[in-house]
mmCIF file of C-alpha atoms in Angstrom:
data_model
loop_
_atom_site.group_PDB
_atom_site.id
_atom_site.type_symbol
_atom_site.label_atom_id
_atom_site.label_comp_id
_atom_site.label_asym_id
_atom_site.label_seq_id
_atom_site.Cartn_x
_atom_site.Cartn_y
_atom_site.Cartn_z
ATOM 1 C CA MET A 1 -0.693 -18.957 -17.747
ATOM 2 C CA ASN A 2 -2.681 -20.995 -15.224
ATOM 3 C CA LEU A 3 -2.053 -19.510 -11.813
ATOM 4 C CA GLY A 4 -4.237 -21.849 -9.790
ATOM 5 C CA HIS A 5 -3.659 -22.462 -6.109
ATOM 6 C CA PRO A 6 -0.706 -24.774 -5.539
ATOM 7 C CA GLU A 7 -2.733 -27.109 -3.308
ATOM 8 C CA SER A 8 -5.151 -27.853 -6.137
ATOM 9 C CA GLY A 9 -2.580 -30.118 -7.808
ATOM 10 C CA LEU A 10 -2.168 -32.618 -4.979
ATOM 11 C CA GLY A 11 -2.206 -36.233 -6.139
ATOM 12 C CA ARG A 12 -1.629 -35.593 -9.850
ATOM 13 C CA GLU A 13 1.567 -35.062 -11.768
ATOM 14 C CA GLN A 14 2.651 -31.450 -11.917
ATOM 15 C CA ARG A 15 5.731 -29.492 -12.816
ATOM 16 C CA PHE A 16 7.781 -27.893 -10.089
ATOM 17 C CA VAL A 17 10.834 -25.708 -9.870
ATOM 18 C CA LEU A 18 13.300 -26.940 -7.266
ATOM 19 C CA PHE A 19 15.403 -24.194 -5.753
ATOM 20 C CA PRO A 20 18.341 -24.528 -3.372
ATOM 21 C CA LEU A 21 18.651 -22.540 -0.166
ATOM 22 C CA GLY A 22 21.846 -23.480 1.602
ATOM 23 C CA LYS A 23 22.064 -27.274 1.820
ATOM 24 C CA LYS A 24 18.322 -27.799 1.373
ATOM 25 C CA ARG A 25 16.044 -27.682 -1.649
ATOM 26 C CA PHE A 26 12.462 -26.483 -1.799
ATOM 27 C CA ALA A 27 9.860 -26.444 -4.567
ATOM 28 C CA LEU A 28 7.438 -23.987 -6.099
ATOM 29 C CA PRO A 29 4.758 -24.935 -8.641
ATOM 30 C CA ALA A 30 6.315 -24.238 -12.049
ATOM 31 C CA GLU A 31 3.379 -22.141 -13.218
ATOM 32 C CA ARG A 32 4.292 -19.612 -10.528
ATOM 33 C CA VAL A 33 7.885 -19.206 -11.714
ATOM 34 C CA SER A 34 8.680 -16.976 -14.653
ATOM 35 C CA GLU A 35 12.489 -16.938 -14.691
ATOM 36 C CA LEU A 36 15.748 -17.357 -12.847
ATOM 37 C CA SER A 37 17.764 -14.193 -12.971
ATOM 38 C CA LYS A 38 21.383 -13.377 -12.281
ATOM 39 C CA PRO A 39 22.198 -11.291 -9.241
ATOM 40 C CA ASP A 40 20.839 -7.861 -9.918
ATOM 41 C CA ARG A 41 21.236 -4.550 -8.175
ATOM 42 C CA LEU A 42 19.260 -4.843 -4.962
ATOM 43 C CA GLN A 43 17.914 -1.435 -3.999
ATOM 44 C CA THR A 44 16.783 -0.813 -0.459
ATOM 45 C CA PHE A 45 14.787 1.803 1.390
ATOM 46 C CA PRO A 46 13.321 1.848 4.899
ATOM 47 C CA HIS A 47 10.301 -0.379 5.534
ATOM 48 C CA THR A 48 8.918 -2.627 8.261
ATOM 49 C CA THR A 49 7.722 -5.665 6.271
ATOM 50 C CA ARG A 50 9.400 -8.861 7.425
ATOM 51 C CA LEU A 51 11.265 -10.952 4.812
ATOM 52 C CA LEU A 52 11.451 -8.148 2.257
ATOM 53 C CA THR A 53 15.017 -7.035 1.693
ATOM 54 C CA GLY A 54 14.504 -4.460 -1.047
ATOM 55 C CA VAL A 55 13.503 -4.247 -4.679
ATOM 56 C CA LEU A 56 14.927 -5.064 -8.096
ATOM 57 C CA VAL A 57 14.174 -3.212 -11.284
ATOM 58 C CA ARG A 58 13.668 -5.648 -14.141
ATOM 59 C CA ARG A 59 12.501 -4.526 -17.552
ATOM 60 C CA GLY A 60 11.207 -1.314 -16.038
ATOM 61 C CA LYS A 61 9.191 -3.053 -13.322
ATOM 62 C CA ILE A 62 9.768 -2.723 -9.591
ATOM 63 C CA ILE A 63 9.967 -6.210 -8.096
ATOM 64 C CA PRO A 64 10.049 -6.733 -4.319
ATOM 65 C CA VAL A 65 12.704 -9.153 -3.071
ATOM 66 C CA CYS A 66 11.408 -11.659 -0.535
ATOM 67 C CA ASP A 67 14.097 -13.603 1.318
ATOM 68 C CA LEU A 68 12.612 -16.914 2.456
ATOM 69 C CA ALA A 69 15.776 -18.181 4.162
ATOM 70 C CA PRO A 70 15.004 -16.845 7.666
ATOM 71 C CA VAL A 71 11.727 -18.797 7.665
ATOM 72 C CA LEU A 72 12.791 -21.915 5.776
ATOM 73 C CA LEU A 73 16.268 -22.299 7.281
ATOM 74 C CA GLY A 74 16.085 -20.414 10.563
ATOM 75 C CA SER A 75 19.276 -18.671 11.532
ATOM 76 C CA GLU A 76 21.334 -20.039 8.623
ATOM 77 C CA SER A 77 22.142 -17.430 6.039
ATOM 78 C CA PRO A 78 23.494 -19.006 2.856
ATOM 79 C CA LYS A 79 25.050 -16.955 0.101
ATOM 80 C CA ARG A 80 22.458 -16.161 -2.567
ATOM 81 C CA LYS A 81 23.512 -16.447 -6.186
ATOM 82 C CA PHE A 82 20.351 -15.926 -8.210
ATOM 83 C CA PHE A 83 16.857 -14.540 -7.982
ATOM 84 C CA LEU A 84 13.902 -16.796 -8.716
ATOM 85 C CA ILE A 85 11.175 -14.595 -10.161
ATOM 86 C CA ALA A 86 7.770 -15.909 -9.081
ATOM 87 C CA SER A 87 4.153 -14.739 -9.005
ATOM 88 C CA SER A 88 2.020 -14.672 -5.917
ATOM 89 C CA GLN A 89 -1.412 -13.332 -5.120
ATOM 90 C CA LEU A 90 -1.299 -10.470 -2.653
ATOM 91 C CA ASP A 91 -4.290 -8.399 -1.590
ATOM 92 C CA GLY A 92 -6.358 -9.899 -4.379
ATOM 93 C CA HIS A 93 -4.028 -9.279 -7.273
ATOM 94 C CA TRP A 94 -1.014 -10.983 -8.778
ATOM 95 C CA GLU A 95 2.386 -9.588 -8.037
ATOM 96 C CA THR A 96 5.841 -10.640 -9.100
ATOM 97 C CA THR A 97 8.349 -11.370 -6.357
ATOM 98 C CA ALA A 98 12.071 -12.110 -6.522
ATOM 99 C CA ILE A 99 13.294 -14.859 -4.209
ATOM 100 C CA PRO A 100 17.052 -15.057 -3.566
ATOM 101 C CA VAL A 101 18.288 -18.639 -4.025
ATOM 102 C CA SER A 102 21.735 -20.071 -3.516
ATOM 103 C CA GLY A 103 22.269 -21.973 -6.768
ATOM 104 C CA GLU A 104 20.876 -23.311 -10.019
ATOM 105 C CA CYS A 105 17.233 -24.363 -10.072
ATOM 106 C CA GLU A 106 15.767 -27.500 -11.619
ATOM 107 C CA LEU A 107 12.478 -28.088 -13.411
ATOM 108 C CA ILE A 108 10.968 -31.462 -12.564
ATOM 109 C CA SER A 109 7.675 -33.329 -12.878
ATOM 110 C CA GLY A 110 6.290 -35.063 -9.844
ATOM 111 C CA ILE A 111 3.245 -35.861 -7.785
ATOM 112 C CA ALA A 112 2.664 -33.707 -4.740
ATOM 113 C CA ARG A 113 1.784 -35.620 -1.584
ATOM 114 C CA HIS A 114 -0.150 -34.263 1.359
ATOM 115 C CA SER A 115 2.055 -32.815 4.049
ATOM 116 C CA THR A 116 1.611 -34.076 7.583
ATOM 117 C CA GLY A 117 0.153 -31.943 10.318
ATOM 118 C CA ARG A 118 3.581 -31.419 11.857
ATOM 119 C CA LEU A 119 4.803 -29.279 8.985
ATOM 120 C CA PRO A 120 4.211 -25.546 8.868
ATOM 121 C CA ALA A 121 1.038 -24.360 7.135
ATOM 122 C CA TYR A 122 3.048 -22.785 4.314
ATOM 123 C CA VAL A 123 4.115 -26.276 3.167
ATOM 124 C CA SER A 124 1.364 -27.173 0.697
ATOM 125 C CA GLY A 125 2.699 -30.627 -0.083
ATOM 126 C CA LEU A 126 5.752 -32.849 -0.353
ATOM 127 C CA LEU A 127 7.681 -34.164 -3.310
ATOM 128 C CA SER A 128 9.343 -37.521 -2.896
ATOM 129 C CA LEU A 129 12.507 -37.596 -4.998
ATOM 130 C CA ALA A 130 15.143 -40.314 -5.290
ATOM 131 C CA ASP A 131 17.096 -39.326 -2.210
ATOM 132 C CA GLU A 132 15.232 -36.472 -0.651
ATOM 133 C CA ILE A 133 11.830 -35.206 0.388
ATOM 134 C CA VAL A 134 11.240 -31.678 -0.809
ATOM 135 C CA GLN A 135 8.740 -29.272 0.707
ATOM 136 C CA ILE A 136 6.456 -27.445 -1.735
ATOM 137 C CA ILE A 137 6.120 -23.870 -0.591
ATOM 138 C CA ASP A 138 2.880 -21.924 -0.677
ATOM 139 C CA LEU A 139 4.291 -18.445 -1.116
ATOM 140 C CA GLU A 140 1.069 -16.617 -0.253
ATOM 141 C CA LYS A 141 0.630 -18.494 3.008
ATOM 142 C CA LEU A 142 4.245 -18.003 3.999
ATOM 143 C CA VAL A 143 4.112 -14.261 3.347
ATOM 144 C CA ALA A 144 0.738 -13.952 5.103
ATOM 145 C CA MET A 145 2.001 -15.872 8.149
ATOM 146 C CA GLU A 146 5.067 -13.692 8.407
ATOM 147 C CA GLY A 147 2.939 -10.594 8.050
ATOM 148 C CA LYS A 148 0.951 -11.615 11.120
ATOM 149 C CA ALA A 149 4.036 -12.711 13.116
ATOM 150 C CA MET B 1 -4.274 12.565 -31.924
ATOM 151 C CA ARG B 2 -1.756 15.285 -32.676
ATOM 152 C CA LEU B 3 -1.026 17.745 -29.887
ATOM 153 C CA SER B 4 0.170 21.267 -30.411
ATOM 154 C CA ARG B 5 3.577 22.105 -28.977
ATOM 155 C CA ARG B 6 1.847 23.981 -26.163
ATOM 156 C CA GLU B 7 -0.433 21.031 -25.405
ATOM 157 C CA GLN B 8 2.531 18.682 -25.486
ATOM 158 C CA GLY B 9 4.304 20.892 -22.974
ATOM 159 C CA LYS B 10 1.241 20.840 -20.738
ATOM 160 C CA LYS B 11 0.974 17.056 -21.007
ATOM 161 C CA ALA B 12 4.643 16.555 -20.172
ATOM 162 C CA SER B 13 4.435 18.816 -17.136
ATOM 163 C CA ALA B 14 1.269 17.031 -15.977
ATOM 164 C CA GLN B 15 3.073 13.708 -16.079
ATOM 165 C CA ALA B 16 6.342 14.693 -14.429
ATOM 166 C CA ILE B 17 6.466 15.539 -10.752
ATOM 167 C CA ALA B 18 8.812 18.191 -9.375
ATOM 168 C CA VAL B 19 10.546 16.829 -6.288
ATOM 169 C CA ILE B 20 13.205 17.758 -3.796
ATOM 170 C CA LEU B 21 15.757 15.000 -3.362
ATOM 171 C CA PHE B 22 17.167 14.612 0.141
ATOM 172 C CA HIS B 23 19.255 12.154 2.113
ATOM 173 C CA VAL B 24 18.750 10.542 5.490
ATOM 174 C CA ALA B 25 21.454 8.139 6.691
ATOM 175 C CA ASP B 26 22.785 7.726 3.135
ATOM 176 C CA ILE B 27 19.373 6.832 1.759
ATOM 177 C CA LYS B 28 17.949 9.013 -0.975
ATOM 178 C CA PHE B 29 14.343 10.111 -0.671
ATOM 179 C CA ALA B 30 12.162 12.530 -2.596
ATOM 180 C CA ILE B 31 9.318 14.794 -1.564
ATOM 181 C CA ASP B 32 6.875 16.608 -3.819
ATOM 182 C CA ALA B 33 8.358 20.098 -4.079
ATOM 183 C CA ALA B 34 4.886 21.624 -3.723
ATOM 184 C CA GLU B 35 4.691 20.177 -0.193
ATOM 185 C CA VAL B 36 7.767 22.071 1.046
ATOM 186 C CA ASP B 37 7.519 25.698 2.081
ATOM 187 C CA GLU B 38 11.119 26.345 3.052
ATOM 188 C CA ILE B 39 14.471 24.687 3.531
ATOM 189 C CA ARG B 40 16.574 26.150 6.289
ATOM 190 C CA ASN B 41 19.477 25.443 8.614
ATOM 191 C CA LEU B 42 19.109 24.369 12.223
ATOM 192 C CA ASP B 43 19.249 27.833 13.760
ATOM 193 C CA GLY B 44 16.536 28.651 16.266
ATOM 194 C CA LEU B 45 15.553 25.107 17.144
ATOM 195 C CA ALA B 46 14.568 24.502 20.767
ATOM 196 C CA PRO B 47 14.883 20.945 22.148
ATOM 197 C CA LEU B 48 11.506 19.390 22.879
ATOM 198 C CA SER B 49 12.220 17.165 25.859
ATOM 199 C CA SER B 50 8.591 16.637 26.884
ATOM 200 C CA ALA B 51 7.903 14.601 23.718
ATOM 201 C CA ARG B 52 10.036 11.818 25.203
ATOM 202 C CA ALA B 53 7.129 10.920 27.462
ATOM 203 C CA HIS B 54 5.177 9.696 24.418
ATOM 204 C CA PRO B 55 6.833 6.734 22.647
ATOM 205 C CA GLN B 56 5.180 7.682 19.335
ATOM 206 C CA LEU B 57 6.578 11.198 19.577
ATOM 207 C CA THR B 58 10.197 10.622 20.501
ATOM 208 C CA LYS B 59 11.011 11.342 16.859
ATOM 209 C CA VAL B 60 9.957 14.959 17.466
ATOM 210 C CA LYS B 61 13.229 16.490 18.556
ATOM 211 C CA TYR B 62 12.727 20.236 18.365
ATOM 212 C CA SER B 63 10.206 23.006 18.090
ATOM 213 C CA PHE B 64 10.624 26.447 16.596
ATOM 214 C CA GLN B 65 8.644 29.577 15.930
ATOM 215 C CA ARG B 66 8.007 30.629 12.367
ATOM 216 C CA GLN B 67 5.593 33.291 11.232
ATOM 217 C CA ARG B 68 3.942 33.261 14.688
ATOM 218 C CA THR B 69 3.278 29.537 14.467
ATOM 219 C CA MET B 70 4.922 26.803 16.513
ATOM 220 C CA TYR B 71 6.474 24.116 14.294
ATOM 221 C CA PHE B 72 7.567 20.632 15.323
ATOM 222 C CA ALA B 73 10.726 19.151 13.827
ATOM 223 C CA VAL B 74 10.672 15.398 13.190
ATOM 224 C CA ASP B 75 13.958 13.512 12.972
ATOM 225 C CA ALA B 76 13.553 11.662 9.664
ATOM 226 C CA GLY B 77 16.079 9.031 10.765
ATOM 227 C CA LEU B 78 13.926 8.101 13.755
ATOM 228 C CA HIS B 79 10.738 8.298 11.691
ATOM 229 C CA PHE B 80 12.055 5.792 9.140
ATOM 230 C CA GLY B 81 14.045 3.740 11.656
ATOM 231 C CA THR B 82 17.309 4.171 9.771
ATOM 232 C CA SER B 83 20.766 4.195 11.284
ATOM 233 C CA PRO B 84 21.479 7.381 13.253
ATOM 234 C CA ALA B 85 21.120 10.430 11.086
ATOM 235 C CA THR B 86 23.144 13.639 11.315
ATOM 236 C CA PRO B 87 20.712 16.371 10.368
ATOM 237 C CA THR B 88 22.047 19.574 8.837
ATOM 238 C CA ARG B 89 18.853 20.962 7.289
ATOM 239 C CA ILE B 90 15.159 21.141 7.971
ATOM 240 C CA MET B 91 12.417 21.060 5.383
ATOM 241 C CA VAL B 92 9.443 23.073 6.567
ATOM 242 C CA LEU B 93 6.238 21.518 5.250
ATOM 243 C CA ARG B 94 3.601 23.683 3.642
ATOM 244 C CA LYS B 95 0.324 22.220 4.869
ATOM 245 C CA SER B 96 1.029 21.519 8.540
ATOM 246 C CA PRO B 97 3.166 22.900 11.368
ATOM 247 C CA VAL B 98 5.713 20.172 10.772
ATOM 248 C CA ALA B 99 9.333 20.285 9.675
ATOM 249 C CA VAL B 100 11.604 17.361 8.815
ATOM 250 C CA LEU B 101 15.221 17.080 9.911
ATOM 251 C CA VAL B 102 17.315 15.632 7.083
ATOM 252 C CA ASP B 103 21.012 14.983 6.604
ATOM 253 C CA LYS B 104 21.404 16.645 3.250
ATOM 254 C CA ILE B 105 19.336 18.337 0.581
ATOM 255 C CA ASP B 106 20.457 17.063 -2.783
ATOM 256 C CA ARG B 107 18.659 19.144 -5.399
ATOM 257 C CA MET B 108 15.375 19.760 -7.120
ATOM 258 C CA SER B 109 14.553 17.321 -9.832
ATOM 259 C CA GLU B 110 11.742 15.878 -11.895
ATOM 260 C CA LEU B 111 10.486 12.335 -11.660
ATOM 261 C CA PRO B 112 8.180 10.474 -14.014
ATOM 262 C CA PRO B 113 4.692 9.659 -12.625
ATOM 263 C CA LEU B 114 4.955 7.804 -9.343
ATOM 264 C CA ARG B 115 4.436 4.096 -9.176
ATOM 265 C CA PRO B 116 2.566 2.473 -6.315
ATOM 266 C CA LEU B 117 4.527 0.675 -3.637
ATOM 267 C CA PRO B 118 4.401 -3.069 -4.480
ATOM 268 C CA ALA B 119 1.630 -4.828 -2.536
ATOM 269 C CA ALA B 120 4.202 -7.064 -0.833
ATOM 270 C CA PHE B 121 5.100 -4.074 1.315
ATOM 271 C CA HIS B 122 2.416 -4.000 3.964
ATOM 272 C CA GLY B 123 4.009 -2.344 7.009
ATOM 273 C CA GLN B 124 4.367 1.258 8.111
ATOM 274 C CA GLU B 125 5.878 2.062 4.708
ATOM 275 C CA LYS B 126 2.374 2.064 3.221
ATOM 276 C CA LYS B 127 1.811 5.289 5.165
ATOM 277 C CA TRP B 128 5.335 6.625 4.808
ATOM 278 C CA TYR B 129 5.439 6.728 1.017
ATOM 279 C CA ALA B 130 3.216 8.427 -1.523
ATOM 280 C CA GLY B 131 4.749 6.166 -4.139
ATOM 281 C CA ILE B 132 7.955 5.142 -5.791
ATOM 282 C CA GLY B 133 9.801 7.328 -8.230
ATOM 283 C CA MET B 134 12.082 5.728 -10.761
ATOM 284 C CA ARG B 135 14.784 7.369 -12.824
ATOM 285 C CA ASN B 136 17.410 5.536 -14.869
ATOM 286 C CA GLU B 137 16.529 2.315 -13.023
ATOM 287 C CA GLU B 138 17.154 4.024 -9.684
ATOM 288 C CA VAL B 139 14.293 3.557 -7.227
ATOM 289 C CA ILE B 140 13.535 6.598 -5.049
ATOM 290 C CA PRO B 141 10.864 6.436 -2.356
ATOM 291 C CA VAL B 142 8.701 9.562 -2.432
ATOM 292 C CA VAL B 143 7.608 10.419 1.088
ATOM 293 C CA ASN B 144 4.057 11.149 2.172
ATOM 294 C CA PRO B 145 4.337 14.459 4.053
ATOM 295 C CA SER B 146 1.250 13.843 6.174
ATOM 296 C CA ALA B 147 2.816 10.682 7.629
ATOM 297 C CA PHE B 148 5.511 12.498 9.602
ATOM 298 C CA LEU B 149 2.973 13.623 12.199
ATOM 299 C CA THR B 150 -0.754 12.943 12.222
ATOM 300 C CA LYS B 151 -3.231 15.680 13.133
ATOM 301 C CA ALA B 152 -3.813 13.940 16.469
ATOM 302 C CA GLU B 153 -0.081 13.874 17.193
ATOM 303 C CA ILE B 154 0.206 17.569 16.359
ATOM 304 C CA MET B 155 -2.632 18.303 18.796
ATOM 305 C CA VAL B 156 -0.876 16.305 21.527
ATOM 306 C CA LEU B 157 2.326 18.278 20.915
ATOM 307 C CA GLN B 158 0.508 21.603 20.953
ATOM 308 C CA ARG B 159 -1.181 20.666 24.225
ATOM 309 C CA MET B 160 2.188 19.579 25.596
ATOM 310 C CA MET B 161 3.723 22.904 24.655
ATOM 311 C CA SER B 162 0.953 24.825 26.342
ATOM 312 C CA VAL B 163 1.800 23.280 29.733
ATOM 313 C CA GLU B 164 5.584 23.429 29.292
ATOM 314 C CA PRO B 165 7.024 26.322 31.311
ATOM 315 C CA GLY B 166 7.693 29.420 29.249
ATOM 316 C CA ASN B 167 5.766 28.193 26.216
ATOM 317 C CA GLN B 168 2.271 29.487 26.936
ATOM 318 C CA MET B 169 2.575 32.236 24.349
ATOM 319 C CA ALA B 170 4.102 29.960 21.738
ATOM 320 C CA ALA B 171 1.408 27.337 22.111
ATOM 321 C CA GLY B 172 -1.213 30.023 21.911
ATOM 322 C CA ALA B 173 0.273 31.107 18.622
ATOM 323 C CA ALA B 174 0.405 27.512 17.426
ATOM 324 C CA SER B 175 -3.239 26.864 18.115
ATOM 325 C CA ALA B 176 -4.338 30.242 16.741
#
């Protein structure tokens, strides 16, 4: 599996997974997404890391659950129906993360465009679809930014 | 490679970790059983009001004398930032003059080898937990006993006790 940096694909056709959060949709590079899972048993324990809401156990592995909604949507808190299981590079090694999403996801092909300077740094590019512009999320940057916040 | 029954027994015991399961604010934790010297009730605890002056030490609620040593009791609920806990037991740690106030002691148990905390967790929990235990798909954080109070914090508390009226002898015993 090629796990190159999501920005490296700007300007050429790539595959993306579109995921809904509330009324909006966002995208992750498809090579980062391994599966969409049904709601699983979220297990929690005390911690101080922002965005993490607990862990899932899937096939014997402990997978941290990272809720992007507070960053991507602000105060809105949509009901989450599935977990998008994605890989991200943390502290120099690859780790699987579960992202709660609020509906079915879609695999599409498209060309990522540069995002403008007004968008947050975790937006690595934009996808122009028929009736919407979708932000492509750089998971590492988003998590790193929140860690420093 | 075939192992004798005795060797197999040794291997199994080397892999499993004996733990004490306990609860704080309805959350289940585990601690390596070898790190706990005694589990007792709350008798003999003296409130430690002077610790309130240090924001890092407000979790230290009580002190008590045990075997001529002054121990400091940390409220595990405050340490982990959980909802208010209702301690009924204290776990006296083996390697430091620290005890931990917990809501309930569950039982002794065995856990398979600990797993590291996922790298996505990068806050205080990296110090709090020695690892994650997993049994029947249940995730149990295994606490790091040395995280309840650092050596420097223990020294501050001992110094505090030595100037608190009526505690000169106790602090002397603690620092002995």
